[in-house]
PDB file of C-alpha atoms in Angstrom:
ATOM      1  CA  MET P1106       0.242  20.016 -24.323  1.00  0.00           C
ATOM      2  CA  GLU P1107      -2.779  17.800 -24.914  1.00  0.00           C
ATOM      3  CA  ALA P1108      -0.575  14.686 -24.769  1.00  0.00           C
ATOM      4  CA  ILE P1109       0.872  15.818 -21.434  1.00  0.00           C
ATOM      5  CA  THR P1110      -2.535  16.485 -19.879  1.00  0.00           C
ATOM      6  CA  LYS P1111      -3.881  13.177 -21.192  1.00  0.00           C
ATOM      7  CA  ASN P1112      -0.945  11.318 -19.655  1.00  0.00           C
ATOM      8  CA  PHE P1113      -1.607  13.164 -16.415  1.00  0.00           C
ATOM      9  CA  SER P1114      -5.240  12.002 -16.554  1.00  0.00           C
ATOM     10  CA  ILE P1115      -4.134   8.406 -16.980  1.00  0.00           C
ATOM     11  CA  ALA P1116      -1.701   8.760 -14.072  1.00  0.00           C
ATOM     12  CA  LEU P1117      -4.478  10.212 -11.916  1.00  0.00           C
ATOM     13  CA  LEU P1118      -6.763   7.300 -12.783  1.00  0.00           C
ATOM     14  CA  VAL P1119      -4.043   4.766 -11.921  1.00  0.00           C
ATOM     15  CA  LEU P1120      -3.370   6.572  -8.639  1.00  0.00           C
ATOM     16  CA  LEU P1121      -7.079   6.429  -7.810  1.00  0.00           C
ATOM     17  CA  ILE P1122      -7.203   2.674  -8.372  1.00  0.00           C
ATOM     18  CA  SER P1123      -4.004   2.003  -6.441  1.00  0.00           C
ATOM     19  CA  THR P1124      -4.983   4.293  -3.557  1.00  0.00           C
ATOM     20  CA  PHE P1125      -8.294   2.643  -2.813  1.00  0.00           C
ATOM     21  CA  GLY P1126      -7.004  -0.822  -3.641  1.00  0.00           C
ATOM     22  CA  THR P1127      -3.994  -0.657  -1.317  1.00  0.00           C
ATOM     23  CA  ALA P1128      -4.010  -2.501   1.985  1.00  0.00           C
ATOM     24  CA  GLU P1129      -1.228  -3.211   4.444  1.00  0.00           C
ATOM     25  CA  ASP P1130      -1.248  -6.919   5.198  1.00  0.00           C
ATOM     26  CA  CYS P1131       0.003  -7.813   8.647  1.00  0.00           C
ATOM     27  CA  LYS P1132       2.831 -10.343   8.210  1.00  0.00           C
ATOM     28  CA  ARG P1133       3.456 -12.978  10.888  1.00  0.00           C
ATOM     29  CA  THR P1134       6.746 -12.383  12.734  1.00  0.00           C
ATOM     30  CA  ALA P1135       6.360 -14.813  15.654  1.00  0.00           C
ATOM     31  CA  LYS P1136       3.748 -16.875  17.454  1.00  0.00           C
ATOM     32  CA  CYS P1137       0.542 -14.822  17.738  1.00  0.00           C
ATOM     33  CA  LYS P1138       2.348 -11.730  16.439  1.00  0.00           C
ATOM     34  CA  CYS P1139       2.367  -9.812  13.156  1.00  0.00           C
ATOM     35  CA  GLN P1140       3.662  -6.517  11.775  1.00  0.00           C
ATOM     36  CA  THR P1141       2.648  -4.239   8.892  1.00  0.00           C
ATOM     37  CA  ALA P1142       4.998  -2.531   6.452  1.00  0.00           C
ATOM     38  CA  SER P1143       4.500   0.768   8.292  1.00  0.00           C
ATOM     39  CA  GLY P1144       5.629  -0.793  11.580  1.00  0.00           C
ATOM     40  CA  THR P1145       2.300  -1.464  13.309  1.00  0.00           C
ATOM     41  CA  VAL P1146       2.691  -4.504  15.579  1.00  0.00           C
ATOM     42  CA  ILE P1147      -0.206  -6.708  16.660  1.00  0.00           C
ATOM     43  CA  ASP P1148       0.659  -9.019  19.555  1.00  0.00           C
ATOM     44  CA  LEU P1149      -2.047 -11.421  20.709  1.00  0.00           C
ATOM     45  CA  ASN P1150       0.230 -12.723  23.467  1.00  0.00           C
ATOM     46  CA  ALA P1151      -1.260  -9.947  25.583  1.00  0.00           C
ATOM     47  CA  LEU P1152      -4.427 -12.077  25.688  1.00  0.00           C
ATOM     48  CA  SER P1153      -2.634 -15.110  27.127  1.00  0.00           C
ATOM     49  CA  SER P1154      -2.869 -13.940  30.732  1.00  0.00           C
ATOM     50  CA  GLY P1155      -5.982 -14.227  32.849  1.00  0.00           C
ATOM     51  CA  PRO P1156      -8.472 -17.088  33.053  1.00  0.00           C
ATOM     52  CA  ASN P1157      -8.115 -20.205  30.930  1.00  0.00           C
ATOM     53  CA  PRO P1158     -10.003 -20.354  28.656  1.00  0.00           C
ATOM     54  CA  ARG P1159      -9.976 -16.617  28.072  1.00  0.00           C
ATOM     55  CA  PHE P1160     -12.970 -16.676  25.716  1.00  0.00           C
ATOM     56  CA  THR P1161     -16.066 -18.824  25.249  1.00  0.00           C
ATOM     57  CA  ALA P1162     -18.568 -18.774  22.374  1.00  0.00           C
ATOM     58  CA  THR P1163     -21.665 -20.855  21.645  1.00  0.00           C
ATOM     59  CA  ASP P1164     -23.238 -21.835  18.331  1.00  0.00           C
ATOM     60  CA  SER P1165     -26.883 -20.893  18.863  1.00  0.00           C
ATOM     61  CA  LYS P1166     -28.046 -23.522  16.344  1.00  0.00           C
ATOM     62  CA  THR P1167     -26.097 -26.615  17.393  1.00  0.00           C
ATOM     63  CA  LYS P1168     -25.377 -25.504  20.980  1.00  0.00           C
ATOM     64  CA  ASN P1169     -21.753 -26.518  20.445  1.00  0.00           C
ATOM     65  CA  ILE P1170     -19.317 -24.647  22.664  1.00  0.00           C
ATOM     66  CA  TYR P1171     -15.989 -23.163  21.549  1.00  0.00           C
ATOM     67  CA  TYR P1172     -13.220 -22.449  24.025  1.00  0.00           C
ATOM     68  CA  PHE P1173     -10.464 -20.088  22.898  1.00  0.00           C
ATOM     69  CA  SER P1174      -7.220 -19.537  24.761  1.00  0.00           C
ATOM     70  CA  PRO P1175      -5.025 -17.277  22.585  1.00  0.00           C
ATOM     71  CA  CYS P1176      -1.358 -18.254  22.495  1.00  0.00           C
ATOM     72  CA  VAL P1177      -1.451 -20.657  25.467  1.00  0.00           C
ATOM     73  CA  PRO P1178      -2.796 -24.234  25.572  1.00  0.00           C
ATOM     74  CA  LEU P1179      -6.261 -24.849  26.926  1.00  0.00           C
ATOM     75  CA  VAL P1180      -6.459 -26.684  30.232  1.00  0.00           C
ATOM     76  CA  LYS P1181      -7.804 -30.245  29.996  1.00  0.00           C
ATOM     77  CA  GLN P1182     -10.698 -29.364  32.253  1.00  0.00           C
ATOM     78  CA  PHE P1183     -12.269 -27.602  29.253  1.00  0.00           C
ATOM     79  CA  CYS P1184     -10.667 -29.509  26.371  1.00  0.00           C
ATOM     80  CA  ASN P1185      -9.923 -33.149  27.083  1.00  0.00           C
ATOM     81  CA  ILE P1186      -7.451 -33.570  24.203  1.00  0.00           C
ATOM     82  CA  THR P1187      -3.712 -34.101  24.440  1.00  0.00           C
ATOM     83  CA  GLY P1188      -1.711 -31.348  22.781  1.00  0.00           C
ATOM     84  CA  ASP P1189      -1.295 -27.584  22.612  1.00  0.00           C
ATOM     85  CA  ILE P1190      -4.870 -26.690  21.725  1.00  0.00           C
ATOM     86  CA  THR P1191      -5.802 -23.020  21.376  1.00  0.00           C
ATOM     87  CA  MET P1192      -9.355 -23.474  20.008  1.00  0.00           C
ATOM     88  CA  CYS P1193     -11.508 -26.385  21.158  1.00  0.00           C
ATOM     89  CA  GLN P1194     -14.946 -27.413  19.933  1.00  0.00           C
ATOM     90  CA  VAL P1195     -17.170 -29.211  22.421  1.00  0.00           C
ATOM     91  CA  VAL P1196     -20.145 -31.103  21.008  1.00  0.00           C
ATOM     92  CA  THR P1197     -22.533 -30.950  23.932  1.00  0.00           C
ATOM     93  CA  GLY P1198     -24.576 -33.882  25.174  1.00  0.00           C
ATOM     94  CA  SER P1199     -24.658 -36.479  27.927  1.00  0.00           C
ATOM     95  CA  GLN P1200     -21.141 -37.459  26.836  1.00  0.00           C
ATOM     96  CA  PRO P1201     -19.370 -34.340  25.476  1.00  0.00           C
ATOM     97  CA  ILE P1202     -17.117 -34.836  22.451  1.00  0.00           C
ATOM     98  CA  TYR P1203     -14.003 -32.673  22.120  1.00  0.00           C
ATOM     99  CA  TRP P1204     -12.492 -31.640  18.781  1.00  0.00           C
ATOM    100  CA  ASP P1205      -9.246 -29.823  18.055  1.00  0.00           C
ATOM    101  CA  ALA P1206     -10.253 -26.659  16.163  1.00  0.00           C
ATOM    102  CA  GLY P1207      -6.853 -24.972  16.271  1.00  0.00           C
ATOM    103  CA  ASP P1208      -3.320 -25.600  17.567  1.00  0.00           C
ATOM    104  CA  ILE P1209      -0.787 -23.247  19.109  1.00  0.00           C
ATOM    105  CA  GLY P1210       1.756 -22.122  16.499  1.00  0.00           C
ATOM    106  CA  THR P1211      -0.484 -22.588  13.445  1.00  0.00           C
ATOM    107  CA  ASP P1212      -1.631 -18.962  13.391  1.00  0.00           C
ATOM    108  CA  THR P1213      -1.691 -17.240   9.988  1.00  0.00           C
ATOM    109  CA  PHE P1214      -2.586 -13.565   9.661  1.00  0.00           C
ATOM    110  CA  ALA P1215      -4.397 -11.760   6.854  1.00  0.00           C
ATOM    111  CA  GLY P1216      -5.789  -8.265   6.406  1.00  0.00           C
ATOM    112  CA  ASP P1217      -4.986  -4.732   7.508  1.00  0.00           C
ATOM    113  CA  PRO P1218      -5.435  -3.685  11.163  1.00  0.00           C
ATOM    114  CA  ALA P1219      -5.782  -0.024  10.126  1.00  0.00           C
ATOM    115  CA  ALA P1220      -8.791  -0.959   7.980  1.00  0.00           C
ATOM    116  CA  ASN P1221     -10.174  -3.248  10.713  1.00  0.00           C
ATOM    117  CA  THR P1222      -9.930  -6.248   8.356  1.00  0.00           C
ATOM    118  CA  LEU P1223      -7.305  -8.227  10.270  1.00  0.00           C
ATOM    119  CA  SER P1224      -7.956 -11.908  10.951  1.00  0.00           C
ATOM    120  CA  VAL P1225      -5.985 -14.851  12.284  1.00  0.00           C
ATOM    121  CA  THR P1226      -6.629 -18.485  11.387  1.00  0.00           C
ATOM    122  CA  PHE P1227      -5.702 -21.503  13.493  1.00  0.00           C
ATOM    123  CA  THR P1228      -5.569 -25.087  12.208  1.00  0.00           C
ATOM    124  CA  GLY P1229      -6.268 -28.226  14.218  1.00  0.00           C
ATOM    125  CA  SER P1230      -4.406 -31.506  13.840  1.00  0.00           C
ATOM    126  CA  LYS P1231      -5.929 -33.952  16.305  1.00  0.00           C
ATOM    127  CA  THR P1232      -8.993 -34.923  14.250  1.00  0.00           C
ATOM    128  CA  VAL P1233      -9.834 -36.952  11.152  1.00  0.00           C
ATOM    129  CA  THR P1234     -11.368 -33.843   9.569  1.00  0.00           C
ATOM    130  CA  THR P1235      -8.912 -30.951   9.740  1.00  0.00           C
ATOM    131  CA  ARG P1236     -10.639 -28.034  11.397  1.00  0.00           C
ATOM    132  CA  HIS P1237      -9.846 -24.369  10.778  1.00  0.00           C
ATOM    133  CA  SER P1238     -10.863 -21.453  12.985  1.00  0.00           C
ATOM    134  CA  LYS P1239     -10.801 -18.001  11.415  1.00  0.00           C
ATOM    135  CA  VAL P1240     -10.935 -15.270  14.048  1.00  0.00           C
ATOM    136  CA  ASN P1241     -11.738 -11.750  12.843  1.00  0.00           C
ATOM    137  CA  LEU P1242      -9.917  -9.291  15.110  1.00  0.00           C
ATOM    138  CA  ILE P1243     -12.028  -6.226  15.814  1.00  0.00           C
ATOM    139  CA  CYS P1244     -10.873  -3.167  17.732  1.00  0.00           C
ATOM    140  CA  SER P1245     -13.249  -2.697  20.654  1.00  0.00           C
ATOM    141  CA  GLY P1246     -13.294  -1.516  24.236  1.00  0.00           C
ATOM    142  CA  GLU P1247     -14.818  -4.831  25.300  1.00  0.00           C
ATOM    143  CA  SER P1248     -13.452  -8.384  25.206  1.00  0.00           C
ATOM    144  CA  ARG P1249     -15.804 -10.936  23.660  1.00  0.00           C
ATOM    145  CA  LEU P1250     -15.772 -13.905  21.280  1.00  0.00           C
ATOM    146  CA  ASP P1251     -18.791 -14.482  19.020  1.00  0.00           C
ATOM    147  CA  PHE P1252     -19.351 -17.587  16.917  1.00  0.00           C
ATOM    148  CA  LEU P1253     -20.412 -16.622  13.387  1.00  0.00           C
ATOM    149  CA  LYS P1254     -20.823 -19.741  11.241  1.00  0.00           C
ATOM    150  CA  GLU P1255     -19.450 -22.968   9.846  1.00  0.00           C
ATOM    151  CA  ASP P1256     -19.048 -22.413   6.121  1.00  0.00           C
ATOM    152  CA  PRO P1257     -19.774 -24.543   4.231  1.00  0.00           C
ATOM    153  CA  PRO P1258     -21.814 -26.689   6.642  1.00  0.00           C
ATOM    154  CA  VAL P1259     -20.068 -29.757   8.099  1.00  0.00           C
ATOM    155  CA  SER P1260     -16.736 -28.571   6.655  1.00  0.00           C
ATOM    156  CA  GLY P1261     -14.864 -27.859   9.862  1.00  0.00           C
ATOM    157  CA  ASN P1262     -14.267 -24.245   8.780  1.00  0.00           C
ATOM    158  CA  TYR P1263     -15.411 -21.984  11.598  1.00  0.00           C
ATOM    159  CA  SER P1264     -15.582 -18.188  11.747  1.00  0.00           C
ATOM    160  CA  PHE P1265     -15.558 -15.994  14.839  1.00  0.00           C
ATOM    161  CA  ASN P1266     -15.449 -12.325  15.768  1.00  0.00           C
ATOM    162  CA  LEU P1267     -13.069 -11.417  18.573  1.00  0.00           C
ATOM    163  CA  TYR P1268     -13.668  -7.983  20.065  1.00  0.00           C
ATOM    164  CA  THR P1269     -10.627  -6.762  21.970  1.00  0.00           C
ATOM    165  CA  PRO P1270      -8.731  -3.537  22.748  1.00  0.00           C
ATOM    166  CA  VAL P1271      -5.427  -5.342  22.115  1.00  0.00           C
ATOM    167  CA  ILE P1272      -5.479  -4.595  18.376  1.00  0.00           C
ATOM    168  CA  CYS P1273      -6.582  -0.967  18.755  1.00  0.00           C
ATOM    169  CA  PRO P1274      -3.971   1.685  17.853  1.00  0.00           C
ATOM    170  CA  PRO P1275      -2.307   3.316  20.881  1.00  0.00           C
ATOM    171  CA  SER P1276      -4.187   6.334  22.199  1.00  0.00           C
ATOM    172  CA  GLY P1277      -2.664   9.541  20.916  1.00  0.00           C
ATOM    173  CA  SER P1278      -0.984   7.743  18.035  1.00  0.00           C
ATOM    174  CA  LYS P1279      -0.574  10.130  15.128  1.00  0.00           C
ATOM    175  CA  SER P1280       1.404   8.015  12.689  1.00  0.00           C
ATOM    176  CA  LEU P1281      -0.119   7.674   9.246  1.00  0.00           C
ATOM    177  CA  SER P1282      -0.382   4.357   7.474  1.00  0.00           C
ATOM    178  CA  PHE P1283       0.874   3.964   3.910  1.00  0.00           C
ATOM    179  CA  GLY P1284      -2.719   3.814   2.700  1.00  0.00           C
ATOM    180  CA  SER P1285      -3.555   7.097   4.473  1.00  0.00           C
ATOM    181  CA  ILE P1286      -0.575   8.809   2.841  1.00  0.00           C
ATOM    182  CA  LEU P1287      -1.722   7.569  -0.575  1.00  0.00           C
ATOM    183  CA  VAL P1288      -5.213   8.957   0.051  1.00  0.00           C
ATOM    184  CA  ILE P1289      -3.762  12.379   0.945  1.00  0.00           C
ATOM    185  CA  VAL P1290      -1.526  12.375  -2.150  1.00  0.00           C
ATOM    186  CA  PHE P1291      -4.470  11.363  -4.321  1.00  0.00           C
ATOM    187  CA  PHE P1292      -6.693  14.200  -3.134  1.00  0.00           C
ATOM    188  CA  VAL P1293      -3.883  16.737  -3.585  1.00  0.00           C
ATOM    189  CA  PHE P1294      -3.427  15.565  -7.196  1.00  0.00           C
ATOM    190  CA  PHE P1295      -7.201  15.457  -7.624  1.00  0.00           C
ATOM    191  CA  ILE P1296      -7.673  19.092  -6.587  1.00  0.00           C
ATOM    192  CA  VAL P1297      -4.681  20.337  -8.592  1.00  0.00           C
ATOM    193  CA  TYR P1298      -5.821  18.436 -11.681  1.00  0.00           C
ATOM    194  CA  TRP P1299      -9.448  19.563 -11.707  1.00  0.00           C
ATOM    195  CA  VAL P1300      -9.029  23.131 -10.449  1.00  0.00           C
ATOM    196  CA  GLY P1301      -5.868  23.789 -12.460  1.00  0.00           C
ATOM    197  CA  GLY P1302      -7.301  22.079 -15.536  1.00  0.00           C
ATOM    198  CA  PHE P1303     -10.551  24.027 -15.333  1.00  0.00           C
ATOM    199  CA  LEU P1304      -8.745  27.358 -15.027  1.00  0.00           C
ATOM    200  CA  PHE P1305      -6.424  26.474 -17.919  1.00  0.00           C
ATOM    201  CA  MET P1306      -9.267  25.426 -20.229  1.00  0.00           C
ATOM    202  CA  LYS P1307     -11.451  28.376 -19.249  1.00  0.00           C
ATOM    203  CA  PHE P1308      -9.012  31.269 -19.374  1.00  0.00           C
ATOM    204  CA  VAL P1309      -6.184  30.031 -21.619  1.00  0.00           C
ATOM    205  CA  ARG P1310      -8.043  27.878 -24.140  1.00  0.00           C
ATOM    206  CA  ARG P1311     -11.247  29.979 -23.857  1.00  0.00           C
ATOM    207  CA  ALA P1312     -13.317  26.778 -23.734  1.00  0.00           C
ATOM    208  CA  GLU P1313     -17.074  26.851 -23.095  1.00  0.00           C
ATOM    209  CA  GLY P1314     -19.613  24.377 -21.721  1.00  0.00           C
ATOM    210  CA  LEU P1315     -18.414  20.805 -21.200  1.00  0.00           C
ATOM    211  CA  GLU P1316     -15.193  21.630 -23.001  1.00  0.00           C
ATOM    212  CA  VAL P1317     -13.898  23.314 -19.817  1.00  0.00           C
ATOM    213  CA  ILE P1318     -13.550  19.817 -18.298  1.00  0.00           C
ATOM    214  CA  PRO P1319      -9.860  18.851 -18.501  1.00  0.00           C
ATOM    215  CA  ASN P1320      -9.404  16.136 -21.147  1.00  0.00           C
ATOM    216  CA  TYR P1321     -13.147  15.957 -21.705  1.00  0.00           C
ATOM    217  CA  GLU P1322     -12.825  13.506 -24.606  1.00  0.00           C
ATOM    218  CA  PHE P1323     -10.732  11.134 -22.472  1.00  0.00           C
ATOM    219  CA  TRP P1324     -13.189  11.084 -19.551  1.00  0.00           C
ATOM    220  CA  LYS P1325     -16.131  10.773 -21.927  1.00  0.00           C
ATOM    221  CA  GLU P1326     -14.676   7.525 -23.277  1.00  0.00           C
ATOM    222  CA  ILE P1327     -14.184   5.920 -19.835  1.00  0.00           C
ATOM    223  CA  PRO P1328     -17.767   4.495 -19.552  1.00  0.00           C
ATOM    224  CA  LEU P1329     -17.468   3.063 -23.086  1.00  0.00           C
ATOM    225  CA  LEU P1330     -14.126   1.454 -22.257  1.00  0.00           C
ATOM    226  CA  ILE P1331     -15.599  -0.041 -19.078  1.00  0.00           C
ATOM    227  CA  ARG P1332     -18.538  -1.393 -21.082  1.00  0.00           C
ATOM    228  CA  ASP P1333     -16.185  -2.939 -23.641  1.00  0.00           C
ATOM    229  CA  GLY P1334     -14.069  -4.436 -20.862  1.00  0.00           C
ATOM    230  CA  ILE P1335     -17.100  -6.047 -19.217  1.00  0.00           C
ATOM    231  CA  ALA P1336     -18.268  -7.420 -22.564  1.00  0.00           C
ATOM    232  CA  PHE P1337     -14.773  -8.761 -23.295  1.00  0.00           C
ATOM    233  CA  THR P1338     -14.660 -10.491 -19.900  1.00  0.00           C
ATOM    234  CA  ALA P1339     -18.153 -11.934 -20.388  1.00  0.00           C
ATOM    235  CA  ARG P1340     -16.979 -13.491 -23.673  1.00  0.00           C
ATOM    236  CA  GLY P1341     -14.222 -15.303 -21.803  1.00  0.00           C
ATOM    237  CA  CYS P1342     -11.530 -12.818 -22.916  1.00  0.00           C
ATOM    238  CA  LYS P1343     -12.142 -13.676 -26.569  1.00  0.00           C
ATOM    239  CA  GLY P1344     -12.497 -11.221 -29.424  1.00  0.00           C
ATOM    240  CA  GLU P1345     -15.687 -10.699 -31.384  1.00  0.00           C
ATOM    241  CA  SER P1346     -16.738 -13.517 -33.671  1.00  0.00           C
ATOM    242  CA  THR P1347     -16.595 -13.094 -37.453  1.00  0.00           C
ATOM    243  CA  TYR P1348     -20.384 -12.867 -37.522  1.00  0.00           C
ATOM    244  CA  GLU P1349     -20.405 -10.045 -34.940  1.00  0.00           C
ATOM    245  CA  LYS P1350     -17.777  -8.131 -36.921  1.00  0.00           C
ATOM    246  CA  ILE P1351     -19.878  -8.418 -40.099  1.00  0.00           C
TER     247      ILE P1351
END
């Protein structure tokens, strides 16, 4: 019986780690479009209509301007570069300089829209230094593009926040993501384990004090195992030296 309950404890611990470490990455299916394993579709083509450019952001430090036209090329009036440019950097001055900060069709998605961690990155090709524009997609009732930073400096790697209702889940949507289902399953197991284990230890085993905790010895060792794991990692995944063993 003790072996069974200990195995159940280990399974519960693994479920806890997997539940809160699970995310549904949105996989690219077409230009400006991605889909999660649960069927959620994000289509940025909905942002292609309207004015061109659709979004404008300014770097408050350098005063450089960024024009973003999702999924359709920018007009030359705002980005005087030949090609299908979706993100254009304009170095302001008496003679503006235009840089390709992202091309149509280079979009790569990462993150989970349900967790509001979805981003899309565009890559430019019309410059000596290849520029990358990472756009964090944030569910919002407004439509706005904010410039965040160039990291590291003078690297050509730019970050933005795009606030848009396009990536918000449909109103009235009641479908659960895979991660949400895992959370529900975890808490069901959690309640059954602790409540059932407590009742078993208290009224069947007649345990008292801390001994009523299911698999008390197992849980008591967890902090020590974590400490040993951290120490092992700090040593570069090497065992103790002969001197330490002595």
